[in-house]
CSV table of C-alpha atoms in Angstrom, one decimal:
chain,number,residue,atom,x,y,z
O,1,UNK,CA,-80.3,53.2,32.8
O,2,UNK,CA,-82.3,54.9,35.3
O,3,UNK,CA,-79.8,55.2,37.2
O,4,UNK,CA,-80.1,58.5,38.6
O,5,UNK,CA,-83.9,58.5,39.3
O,6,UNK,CA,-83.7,54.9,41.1
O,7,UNK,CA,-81.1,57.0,43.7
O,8,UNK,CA,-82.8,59.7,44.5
O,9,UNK,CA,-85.8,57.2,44.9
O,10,UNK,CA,-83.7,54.9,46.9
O,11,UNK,CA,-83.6,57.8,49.6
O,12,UNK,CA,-86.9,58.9,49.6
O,13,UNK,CA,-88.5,55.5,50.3
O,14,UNK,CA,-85.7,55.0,53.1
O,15,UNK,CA,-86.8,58.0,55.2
O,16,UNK,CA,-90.6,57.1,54.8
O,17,UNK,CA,-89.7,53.4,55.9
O,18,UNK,CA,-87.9,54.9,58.9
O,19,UNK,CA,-91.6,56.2,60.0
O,20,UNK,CA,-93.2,54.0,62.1
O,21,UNK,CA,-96.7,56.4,61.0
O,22,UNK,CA,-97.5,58.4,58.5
O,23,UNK,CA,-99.1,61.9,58.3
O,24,UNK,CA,-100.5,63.8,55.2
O,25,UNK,CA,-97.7,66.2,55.7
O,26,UNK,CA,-95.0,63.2,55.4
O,27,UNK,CA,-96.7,62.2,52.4
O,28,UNK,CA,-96.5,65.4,50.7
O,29,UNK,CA,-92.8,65.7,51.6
O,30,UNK,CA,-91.8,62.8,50.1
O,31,UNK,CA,-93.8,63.2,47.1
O,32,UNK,CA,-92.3,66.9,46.8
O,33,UNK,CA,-88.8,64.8,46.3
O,34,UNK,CA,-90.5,62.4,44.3
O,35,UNK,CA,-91.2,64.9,41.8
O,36,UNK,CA,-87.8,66.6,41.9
O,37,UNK,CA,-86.4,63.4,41.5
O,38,UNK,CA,-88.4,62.8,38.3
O,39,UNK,CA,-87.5,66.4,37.1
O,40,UNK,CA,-84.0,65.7,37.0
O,41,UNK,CA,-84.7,62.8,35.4
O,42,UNK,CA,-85.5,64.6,32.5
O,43,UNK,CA,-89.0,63.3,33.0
O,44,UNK,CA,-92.1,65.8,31.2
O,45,UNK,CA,-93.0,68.2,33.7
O,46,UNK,CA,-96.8,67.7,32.7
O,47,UNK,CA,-96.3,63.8,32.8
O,48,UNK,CA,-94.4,64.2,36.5
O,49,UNK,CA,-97.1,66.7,37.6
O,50,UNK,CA,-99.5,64.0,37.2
O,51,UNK,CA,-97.9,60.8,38.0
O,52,UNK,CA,-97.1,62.8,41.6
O,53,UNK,CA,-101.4,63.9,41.9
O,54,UNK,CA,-102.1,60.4,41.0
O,55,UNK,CA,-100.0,58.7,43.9
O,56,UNK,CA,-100.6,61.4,46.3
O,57,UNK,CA,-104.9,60.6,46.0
O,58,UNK,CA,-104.1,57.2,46.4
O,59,UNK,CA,-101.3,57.4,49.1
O,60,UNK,CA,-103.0,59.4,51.6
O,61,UNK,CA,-106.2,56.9,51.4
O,62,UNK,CA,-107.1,55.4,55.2
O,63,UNK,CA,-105.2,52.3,53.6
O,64,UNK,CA,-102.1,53.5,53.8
O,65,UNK,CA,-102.3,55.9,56.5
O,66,UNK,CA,-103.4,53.2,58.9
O,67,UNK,CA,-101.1,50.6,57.5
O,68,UNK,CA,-99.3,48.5,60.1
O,69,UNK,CA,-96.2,49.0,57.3
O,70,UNK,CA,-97.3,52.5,55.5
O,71,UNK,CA,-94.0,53.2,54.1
O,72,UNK,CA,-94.2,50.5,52.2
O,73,UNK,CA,-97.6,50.9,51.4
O,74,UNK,CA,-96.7,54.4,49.8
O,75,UNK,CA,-93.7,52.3,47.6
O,76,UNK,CA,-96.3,50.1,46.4
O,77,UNK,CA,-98.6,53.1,45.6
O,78,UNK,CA,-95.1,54.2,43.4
O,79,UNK,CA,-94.6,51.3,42.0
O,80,UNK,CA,-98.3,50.5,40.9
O,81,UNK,CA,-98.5,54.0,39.0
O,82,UNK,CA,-95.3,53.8,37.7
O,83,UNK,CA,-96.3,50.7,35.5
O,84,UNK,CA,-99.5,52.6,34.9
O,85,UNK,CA,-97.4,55.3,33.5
O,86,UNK,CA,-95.1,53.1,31.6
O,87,UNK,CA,-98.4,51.0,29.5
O,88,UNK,CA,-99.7,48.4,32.1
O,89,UNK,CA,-98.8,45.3,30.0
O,90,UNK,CA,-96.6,44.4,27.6
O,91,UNK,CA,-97.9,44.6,24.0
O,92,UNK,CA,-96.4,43.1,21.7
O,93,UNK,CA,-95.6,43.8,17.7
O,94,UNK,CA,-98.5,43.1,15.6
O,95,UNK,CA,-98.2,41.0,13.0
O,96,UNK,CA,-101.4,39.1,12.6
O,97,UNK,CA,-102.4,40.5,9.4
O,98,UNK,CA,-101.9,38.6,6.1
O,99,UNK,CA,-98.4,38.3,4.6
O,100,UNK,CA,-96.7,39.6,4.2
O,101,UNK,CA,-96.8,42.3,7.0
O,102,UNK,CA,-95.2,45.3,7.2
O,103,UNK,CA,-93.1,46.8,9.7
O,104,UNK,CA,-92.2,50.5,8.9
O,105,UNK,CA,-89.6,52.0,11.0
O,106,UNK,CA,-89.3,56.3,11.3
O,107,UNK,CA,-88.0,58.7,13.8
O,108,UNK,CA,-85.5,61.2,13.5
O,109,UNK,CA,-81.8,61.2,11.9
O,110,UNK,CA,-79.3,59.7,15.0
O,111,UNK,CA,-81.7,58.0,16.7
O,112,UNK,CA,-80.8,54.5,15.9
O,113,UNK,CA,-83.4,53.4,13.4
O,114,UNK,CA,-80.7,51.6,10.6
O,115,UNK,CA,-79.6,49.8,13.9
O,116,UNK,CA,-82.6,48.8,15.3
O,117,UNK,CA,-84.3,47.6,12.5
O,118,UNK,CA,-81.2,44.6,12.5
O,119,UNK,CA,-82.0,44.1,15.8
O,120,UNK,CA,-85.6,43.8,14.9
O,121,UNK,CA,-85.4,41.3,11.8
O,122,UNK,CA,-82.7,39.5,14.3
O,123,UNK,CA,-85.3,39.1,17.0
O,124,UNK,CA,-87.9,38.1,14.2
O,125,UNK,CA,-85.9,35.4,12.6
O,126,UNK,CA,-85.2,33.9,16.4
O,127,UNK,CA,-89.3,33.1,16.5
O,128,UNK,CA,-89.0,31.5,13.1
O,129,UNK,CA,-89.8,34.1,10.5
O,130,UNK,CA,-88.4,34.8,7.7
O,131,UNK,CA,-88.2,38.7,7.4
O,132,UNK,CA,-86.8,41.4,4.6
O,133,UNK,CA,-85.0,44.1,5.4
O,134,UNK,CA,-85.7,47.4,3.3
O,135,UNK,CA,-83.3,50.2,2.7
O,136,UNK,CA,-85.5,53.3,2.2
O,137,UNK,CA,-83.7,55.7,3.2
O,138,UNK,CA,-81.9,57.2,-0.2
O,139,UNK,CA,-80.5,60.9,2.0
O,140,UNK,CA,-78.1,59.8,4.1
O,141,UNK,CA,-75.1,58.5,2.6
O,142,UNK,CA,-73.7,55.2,3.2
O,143,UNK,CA,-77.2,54.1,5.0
O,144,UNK,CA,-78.5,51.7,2.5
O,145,UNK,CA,-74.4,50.3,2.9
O,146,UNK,CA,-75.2,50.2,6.1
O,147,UNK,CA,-77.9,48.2,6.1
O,148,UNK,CA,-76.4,45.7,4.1
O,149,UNK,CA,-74.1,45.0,6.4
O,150,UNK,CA,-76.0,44.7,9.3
O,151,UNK,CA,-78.3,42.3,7.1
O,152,UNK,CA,-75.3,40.4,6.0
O,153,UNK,CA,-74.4,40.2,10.1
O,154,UNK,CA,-77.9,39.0,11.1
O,155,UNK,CA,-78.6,37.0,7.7
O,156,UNK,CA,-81.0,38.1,6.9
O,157,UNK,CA,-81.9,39.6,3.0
O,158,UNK,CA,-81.8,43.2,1.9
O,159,UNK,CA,-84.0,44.8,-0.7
O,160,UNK,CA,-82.1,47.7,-2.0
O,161,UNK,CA,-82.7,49.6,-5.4
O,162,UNK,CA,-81.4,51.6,-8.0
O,163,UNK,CA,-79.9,55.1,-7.1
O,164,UNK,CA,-82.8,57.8,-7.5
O,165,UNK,CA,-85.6,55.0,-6.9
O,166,UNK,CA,-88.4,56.7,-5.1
O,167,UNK,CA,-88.7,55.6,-1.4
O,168,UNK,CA,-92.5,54.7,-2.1
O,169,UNK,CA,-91.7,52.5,-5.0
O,170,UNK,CA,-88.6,51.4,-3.0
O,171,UNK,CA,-91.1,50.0,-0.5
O,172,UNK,CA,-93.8,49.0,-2.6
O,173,UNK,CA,-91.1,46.8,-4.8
O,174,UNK,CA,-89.8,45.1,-1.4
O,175,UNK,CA,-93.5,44.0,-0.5
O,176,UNK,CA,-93.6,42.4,-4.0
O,177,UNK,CA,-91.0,40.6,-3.6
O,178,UNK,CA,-91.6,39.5,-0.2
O,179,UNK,CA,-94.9,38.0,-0.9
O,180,UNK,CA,-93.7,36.2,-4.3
O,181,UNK,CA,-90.7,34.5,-2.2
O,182,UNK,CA,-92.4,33.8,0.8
O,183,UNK,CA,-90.6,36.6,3.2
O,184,UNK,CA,-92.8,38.1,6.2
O,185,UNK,CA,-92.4,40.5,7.8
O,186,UNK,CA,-90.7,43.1,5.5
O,187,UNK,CA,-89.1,46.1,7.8
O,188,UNK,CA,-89.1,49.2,6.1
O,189,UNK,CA,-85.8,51.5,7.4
O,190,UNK,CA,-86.9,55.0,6.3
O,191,UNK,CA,-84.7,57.9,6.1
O,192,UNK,CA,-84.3,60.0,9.4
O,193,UNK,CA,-85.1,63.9,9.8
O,194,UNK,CA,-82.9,65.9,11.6
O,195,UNK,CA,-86.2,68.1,12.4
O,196,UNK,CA,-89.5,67.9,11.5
O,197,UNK,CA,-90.2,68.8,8.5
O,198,UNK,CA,-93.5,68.8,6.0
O,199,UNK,CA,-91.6,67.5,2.9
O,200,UNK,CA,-89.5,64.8,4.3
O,201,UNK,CA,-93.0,64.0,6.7
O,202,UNK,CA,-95.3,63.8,3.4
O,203,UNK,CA,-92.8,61.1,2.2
O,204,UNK,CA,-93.6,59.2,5.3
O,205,UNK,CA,-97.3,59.6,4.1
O,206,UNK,CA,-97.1,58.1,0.8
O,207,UNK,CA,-94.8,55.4,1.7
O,208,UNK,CA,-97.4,54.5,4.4
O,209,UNK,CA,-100.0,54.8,1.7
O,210,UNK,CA,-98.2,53.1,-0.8
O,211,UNK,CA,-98.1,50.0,1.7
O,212,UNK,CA,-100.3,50.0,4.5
O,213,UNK,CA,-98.3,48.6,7.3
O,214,UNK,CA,-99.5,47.1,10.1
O,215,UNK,CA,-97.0,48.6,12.6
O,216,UNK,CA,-95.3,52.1,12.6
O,217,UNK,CA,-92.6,52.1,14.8
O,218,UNK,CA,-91.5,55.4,16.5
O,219,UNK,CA,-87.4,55.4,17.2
O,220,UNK,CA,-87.1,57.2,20.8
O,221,UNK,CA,-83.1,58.3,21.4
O,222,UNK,CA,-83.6,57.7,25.5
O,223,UNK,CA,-80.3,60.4,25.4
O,224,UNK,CA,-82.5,63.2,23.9
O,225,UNK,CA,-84.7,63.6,27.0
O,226,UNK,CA,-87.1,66.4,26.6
O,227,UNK,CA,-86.4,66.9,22.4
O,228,UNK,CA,-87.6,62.9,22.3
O,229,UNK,CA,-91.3,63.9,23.4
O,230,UNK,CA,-91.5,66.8,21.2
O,231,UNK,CA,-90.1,64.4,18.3
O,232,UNK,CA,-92.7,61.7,19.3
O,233,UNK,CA,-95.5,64.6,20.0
O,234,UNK,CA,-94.7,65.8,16.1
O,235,UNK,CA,-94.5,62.4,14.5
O,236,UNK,CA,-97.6,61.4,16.3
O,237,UNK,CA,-99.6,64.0,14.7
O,238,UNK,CA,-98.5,62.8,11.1
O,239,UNK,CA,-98.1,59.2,11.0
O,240,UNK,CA,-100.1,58.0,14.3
O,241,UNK,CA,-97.4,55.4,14.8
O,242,UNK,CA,-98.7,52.2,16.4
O,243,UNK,CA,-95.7,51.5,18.6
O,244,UNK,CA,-92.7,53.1,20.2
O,245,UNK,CA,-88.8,51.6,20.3
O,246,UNK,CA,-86.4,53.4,23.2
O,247,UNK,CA,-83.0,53.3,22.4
O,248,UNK,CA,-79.6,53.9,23.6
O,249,UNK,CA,-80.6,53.1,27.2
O,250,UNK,CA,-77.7,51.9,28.0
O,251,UNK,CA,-75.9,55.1,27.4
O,252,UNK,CA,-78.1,57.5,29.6
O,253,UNK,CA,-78.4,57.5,33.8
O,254,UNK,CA,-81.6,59.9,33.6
O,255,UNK,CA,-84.0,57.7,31.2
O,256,UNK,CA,-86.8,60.2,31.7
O,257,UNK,CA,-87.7,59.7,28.1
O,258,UNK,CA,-89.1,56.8,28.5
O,259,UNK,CA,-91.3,57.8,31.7
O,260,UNK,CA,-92.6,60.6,29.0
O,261,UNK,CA,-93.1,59.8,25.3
O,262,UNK,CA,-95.4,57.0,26.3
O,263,UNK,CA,-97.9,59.3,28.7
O,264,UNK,CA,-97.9,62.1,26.1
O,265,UNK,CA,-98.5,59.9,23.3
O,266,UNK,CA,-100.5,57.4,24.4
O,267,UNK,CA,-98.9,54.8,22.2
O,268,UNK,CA,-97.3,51.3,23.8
O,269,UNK,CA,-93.6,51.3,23.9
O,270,UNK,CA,-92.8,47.6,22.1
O,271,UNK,CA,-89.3,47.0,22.1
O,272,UNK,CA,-86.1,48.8,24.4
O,273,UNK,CA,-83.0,48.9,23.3
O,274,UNK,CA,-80.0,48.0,25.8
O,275,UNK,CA,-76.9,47.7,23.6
O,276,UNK,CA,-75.2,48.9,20.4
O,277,UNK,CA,-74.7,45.0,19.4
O,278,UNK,CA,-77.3,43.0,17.1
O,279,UNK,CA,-78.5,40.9,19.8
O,280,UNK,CA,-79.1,44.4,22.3
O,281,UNK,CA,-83.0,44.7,21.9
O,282,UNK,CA,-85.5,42.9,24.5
O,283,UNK,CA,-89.4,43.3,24.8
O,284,UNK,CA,-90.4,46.0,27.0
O,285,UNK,CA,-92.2,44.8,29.9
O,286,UNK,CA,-94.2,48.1,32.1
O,287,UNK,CA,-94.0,45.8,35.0
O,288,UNK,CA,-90.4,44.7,35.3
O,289,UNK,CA,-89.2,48.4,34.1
O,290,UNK,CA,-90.6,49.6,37.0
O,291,UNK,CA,-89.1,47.0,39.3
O,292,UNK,CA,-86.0,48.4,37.7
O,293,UNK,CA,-86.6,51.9,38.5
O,294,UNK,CA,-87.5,51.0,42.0
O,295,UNK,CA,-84.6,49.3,43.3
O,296,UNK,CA,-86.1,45.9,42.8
O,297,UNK,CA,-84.8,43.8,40.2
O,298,UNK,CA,-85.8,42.3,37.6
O,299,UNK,CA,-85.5,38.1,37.9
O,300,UNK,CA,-88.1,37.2,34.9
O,301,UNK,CA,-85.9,38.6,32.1
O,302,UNK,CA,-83.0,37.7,33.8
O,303,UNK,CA,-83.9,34.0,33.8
O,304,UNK,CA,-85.6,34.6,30.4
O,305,UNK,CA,-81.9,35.5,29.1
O,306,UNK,CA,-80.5,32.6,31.0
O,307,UNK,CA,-82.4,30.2,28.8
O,308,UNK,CA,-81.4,31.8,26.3
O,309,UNK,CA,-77.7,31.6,26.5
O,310,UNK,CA,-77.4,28.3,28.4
O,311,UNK,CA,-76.8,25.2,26.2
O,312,UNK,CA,-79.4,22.8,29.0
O,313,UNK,CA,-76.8,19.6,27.4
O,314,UNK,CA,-73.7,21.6,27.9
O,315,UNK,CA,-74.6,22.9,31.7
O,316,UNK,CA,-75.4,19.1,32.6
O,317,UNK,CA,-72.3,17.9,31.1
O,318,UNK,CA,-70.1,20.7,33.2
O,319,UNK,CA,-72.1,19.9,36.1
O,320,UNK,CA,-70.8,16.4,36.1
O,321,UNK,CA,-67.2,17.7,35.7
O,322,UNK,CA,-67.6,19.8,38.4
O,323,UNK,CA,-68.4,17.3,41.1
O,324,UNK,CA,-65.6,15.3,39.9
O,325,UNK,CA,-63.0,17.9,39.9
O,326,UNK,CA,-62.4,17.4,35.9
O,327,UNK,CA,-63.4,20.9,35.3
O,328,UNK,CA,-60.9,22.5,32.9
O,329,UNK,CA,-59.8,25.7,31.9
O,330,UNK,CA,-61.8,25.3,28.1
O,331,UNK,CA,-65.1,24.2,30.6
O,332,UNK,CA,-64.2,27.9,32.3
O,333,UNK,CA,-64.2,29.3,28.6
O,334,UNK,CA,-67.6,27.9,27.6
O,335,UNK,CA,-68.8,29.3,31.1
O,336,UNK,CA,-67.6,32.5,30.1
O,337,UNK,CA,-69.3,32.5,27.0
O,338,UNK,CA,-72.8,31.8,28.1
O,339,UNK,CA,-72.8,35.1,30.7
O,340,UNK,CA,-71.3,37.2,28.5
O,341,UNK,CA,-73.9,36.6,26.1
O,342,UNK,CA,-76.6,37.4,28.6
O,343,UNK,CA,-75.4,41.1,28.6
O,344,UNK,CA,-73.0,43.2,30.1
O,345,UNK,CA,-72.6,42.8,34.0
O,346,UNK,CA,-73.8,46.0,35.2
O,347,UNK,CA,-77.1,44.9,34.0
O,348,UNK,CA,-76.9,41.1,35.2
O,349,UNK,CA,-76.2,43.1,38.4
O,350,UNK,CA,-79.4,45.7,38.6
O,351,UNK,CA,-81.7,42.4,37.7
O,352,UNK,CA,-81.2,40.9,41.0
O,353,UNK,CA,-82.7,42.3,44.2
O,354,UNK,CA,-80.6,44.1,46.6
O,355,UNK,CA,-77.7,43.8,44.2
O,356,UNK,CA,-77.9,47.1,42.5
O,357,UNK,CA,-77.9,49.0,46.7
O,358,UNK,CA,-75.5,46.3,47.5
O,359,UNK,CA,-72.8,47.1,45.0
O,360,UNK,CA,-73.7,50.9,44.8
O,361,UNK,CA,-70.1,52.7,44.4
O,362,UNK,CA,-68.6,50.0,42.9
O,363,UNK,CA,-67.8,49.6,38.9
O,364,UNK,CA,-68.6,46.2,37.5
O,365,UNK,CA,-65.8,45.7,35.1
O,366,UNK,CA,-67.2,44.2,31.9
O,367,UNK,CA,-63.3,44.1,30.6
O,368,UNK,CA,-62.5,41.4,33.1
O,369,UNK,CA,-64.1,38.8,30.9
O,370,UNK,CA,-61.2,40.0,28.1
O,371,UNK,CA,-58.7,40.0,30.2
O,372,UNK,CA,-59.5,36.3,31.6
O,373,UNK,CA,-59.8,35.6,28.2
O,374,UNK,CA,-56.6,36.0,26.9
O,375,UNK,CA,-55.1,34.7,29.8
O,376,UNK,CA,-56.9,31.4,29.1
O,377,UNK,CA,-56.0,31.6,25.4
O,378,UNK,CA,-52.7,32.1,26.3
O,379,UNK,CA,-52.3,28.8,27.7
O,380,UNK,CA,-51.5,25.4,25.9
O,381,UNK,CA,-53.8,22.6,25.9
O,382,UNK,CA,-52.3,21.0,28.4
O,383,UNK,CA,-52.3,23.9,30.8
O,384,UNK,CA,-55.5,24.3,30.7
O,385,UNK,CA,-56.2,20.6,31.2
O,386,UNK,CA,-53.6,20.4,34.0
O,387,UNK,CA,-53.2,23.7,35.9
O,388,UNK,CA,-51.2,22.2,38.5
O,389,UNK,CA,-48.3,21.9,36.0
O,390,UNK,CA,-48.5,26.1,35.7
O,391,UNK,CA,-44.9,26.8,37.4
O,392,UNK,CA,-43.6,30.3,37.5
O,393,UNK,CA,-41.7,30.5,34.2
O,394,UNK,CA,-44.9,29.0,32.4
O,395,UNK,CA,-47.1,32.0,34.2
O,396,UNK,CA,-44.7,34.5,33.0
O,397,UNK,CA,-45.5,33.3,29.2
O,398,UNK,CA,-48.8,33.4,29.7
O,399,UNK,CA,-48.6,37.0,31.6
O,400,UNK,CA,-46.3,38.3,28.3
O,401,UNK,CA,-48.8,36.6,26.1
O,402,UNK,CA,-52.0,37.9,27.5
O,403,UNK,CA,-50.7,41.4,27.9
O,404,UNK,CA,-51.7,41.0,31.8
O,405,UNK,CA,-49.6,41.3,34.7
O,406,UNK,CA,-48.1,37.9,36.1
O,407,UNK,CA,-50.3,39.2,39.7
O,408,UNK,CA,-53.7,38.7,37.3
O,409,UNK,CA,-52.5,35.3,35.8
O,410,UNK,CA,-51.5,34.1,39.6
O,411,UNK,CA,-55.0,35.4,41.2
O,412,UNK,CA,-56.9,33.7,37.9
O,413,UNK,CA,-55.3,29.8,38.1
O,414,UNK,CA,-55.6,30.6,42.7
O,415,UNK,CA,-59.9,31.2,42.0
O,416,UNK,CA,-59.9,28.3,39.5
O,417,UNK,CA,-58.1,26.0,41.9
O,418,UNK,CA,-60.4,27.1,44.7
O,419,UNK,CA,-63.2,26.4,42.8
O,420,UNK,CA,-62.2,23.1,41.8
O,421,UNK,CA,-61.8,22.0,45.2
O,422,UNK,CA,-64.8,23.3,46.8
O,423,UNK,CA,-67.2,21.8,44.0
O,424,UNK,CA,-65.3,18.4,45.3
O,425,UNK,CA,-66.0,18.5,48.6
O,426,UNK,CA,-69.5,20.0,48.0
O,427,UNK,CA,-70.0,16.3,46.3
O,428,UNK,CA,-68.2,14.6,48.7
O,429,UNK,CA,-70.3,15.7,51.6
O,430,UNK,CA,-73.4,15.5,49.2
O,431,UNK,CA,-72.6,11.8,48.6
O,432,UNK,CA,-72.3,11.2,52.6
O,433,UNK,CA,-75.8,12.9,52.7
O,434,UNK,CA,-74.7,16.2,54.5
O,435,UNK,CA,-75.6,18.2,51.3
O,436,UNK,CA,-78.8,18.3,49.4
O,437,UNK,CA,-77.8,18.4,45.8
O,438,UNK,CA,-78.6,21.4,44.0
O,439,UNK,CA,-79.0,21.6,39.8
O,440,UNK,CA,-76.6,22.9,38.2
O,441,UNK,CA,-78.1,25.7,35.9
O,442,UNK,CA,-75.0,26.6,34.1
């Protein structure tokens, strides 16, 4: 995600840093690249135009030209308007109003909507409520299937109706129901348009009369670049949708989508999507995008999903194996568990400061958990228990078992006992007071 754009950035900032004074005509430079960069990002023209006027006015200001640091100066400049550009603050879904409320969900056919609108009722449920999912969308075929099973996957319920039921009574049905059993908020997933079109756009209409919801959520495929913010421009117009979801941004290096539809709209983008899997949805946070963009990391959500997957019980329980060298191949397991369901690697990796420019060139295998995996699986209890009993014909099961090479199987049970030993003498020389002990966080 962003990929691209954070490059080109990257080597902008490093030839103004390299100034030990700045000039107008230095500014300008750079900012000429800037806006290339964003260009090729996919970013709005119009939105890029801008963004660049906007820096440059406050860029060449006596702050910055007489900065003791005024490369760095101009980087915050970037950095400030680029969370200006992407909503200030985070704003979150609104769902104040009485139950039950009503989350409707639209955007055009492709874009993710059936998907997201799991992910949502997922993310819902996590905060204690006790949401509906709707299957309004009667046009596509196998969508309101679909649904079900993501529902099913999530648990959580699915209000579905007979074939030929109109989507505005579809809708208006759910809402019953929801408030009669005590379900809030109901999601509405809508049929998708693979253009804009008045008839499939008055539908919207009446199911938004029909219902009234307090949150219209615009679906924004962050792979559709420029067709995106005419999508969002369109659907604007009819619906004035209170919110904005990006998707797929985990597929795309340019992202300029998401520097665009929220300019040109006006409207707060809620939620970003960052995986095809139920749990891949997080809040979208101007701020830390921006840190993103810019090279600099992004340490809040990554401790926020840290929390998340770390059992506090569990990591205080394998801390106390690990300092007395009873650490075991099913502890390594559990480990393995809890990262992997932070989120795939590359992203662990651009969330940390100087890690994304540190490993630049370099492909961050997510497959390596798999393969470590199965070795791990492939081993009896008592291998993984005692790994010191693992002799060559033992490690040429596991290699046949695993499907990995009997290299891989050596180089995995080498780390582990290295590991092993240097957590030992890290407590060793913490209990002889050469060590300040450090929590273990899992």
């Amino acid at each position: 995600m962003f990929d691209h754009l954070t490059q080109k950035l990257e080597g902008v900032f490093k030839k103004l840093r390299g100034r030990g004074r700045l000039a107008e005509a230095n500014i300008d430079e750079a900012l000429r690249d800037v806006r290339r960069a964003l260009l090729e990002a996919d970013v709005n023209y119009k939105v890029a135009r801008t963004f660049v006027a906007r820096v440059r006015e406050r860029a060449i200001g006596q702050d910055v030209l007489r900065s003791i640091t005024p490369g760095q100066q101009v980087v915050k400049v970037v950095h400030d308007e680029l969370i200006h550009l992407l909503g200030d603050a985070h704003q979150a879904l609104n769902l104040t109003g009485p139950p039950p409320n009503v989350v409707m969900v639209v955007g055009l056919q492709g874009s993710g909507k059936t998907t997201l609108c799991a992910k949502l009722a997922r993310l819902l449920k996590g905060t204690g409520s006790s949401p509906l999912l709707v299957a309004a969308d009667v046009y596509r075929p196998a969508a309101i299937d679909q649904l079900c099973v993501l529902g099913a996957s999530v648990d959580v319920p699915v209000h579905r109706a007979a074939e030929g039921t109109d989507p505005a009574l579809i809708c208006t049905g759910a809402v019953d129901l929801a408030r009669a059993d005590g379900m809030d908020p109901v999601i509405l997933d809508t049929a998708g348009r693979l253009h804009v079109d008045d008839a499939r756009m008055e539908e919207l209409k009446q199911i938004r009369a029909a219902v009234s919801p307090g949150e219209i959520l615009f679906v924004a495929d962050g792979m559709t670049g420029q067709d995106a913010v005419s999508a969002a421009t369109a659907f604007y117009e009819q619906l004035n949708f209170t919110g904005i979801v990006l998707t797929r941004l985990d597929s795309d290096t340019r992202g300029g989508a998401a520097l665009s539809i929220r300019d040109v709209t006006g409207v707060p983008i809620k939620y970003a999507g960052i995986s095809e899997k139920v749990d891949g949805i997080e809040p979208f946070h101007p701020d830390r995008m921006a840190s993103r963009i810019l090279g600099m990391g992004d340490v809040v959500t990554l401790v926020e999903r840290a929390q998340e997957a770390v059992d506090v019980r569990q990591a205080q329980k394998l801390e106390k194996k690990l300092r007395s060298a009873a650490f075991t191949f099913d502890d390594f397991l559990q480990q393995l568990d809890q990262v992997r369901r932070m989120g795939p690697l590359s992203q662990l990796m651009d969330m940390i400061p100087g890690a994304g420019k540190a490993m630049k060139g370099l492909e961050v295998d997510d497959d390596a958990f798999v393969h470590t995996e199965a070795i791990i699986l492939s081993m009896t209890r008592q291998e993984r228990v005692n790994p010191q009993i693992l002799n060559g014909s033992r490690r040429r099961r596991i290699a046949n078992g695993s499907g990995c090479s009997i290299q891989e199987v050596n180089r995995l049970i080498k780390q582990f006992g290295m590991m092993r030993k240097m957590m030992k003498r890290m407590s060793r020389m913490e209990k002889q007071g050469r060590v300040t002990p450090v929590p273990f966080l899992g």
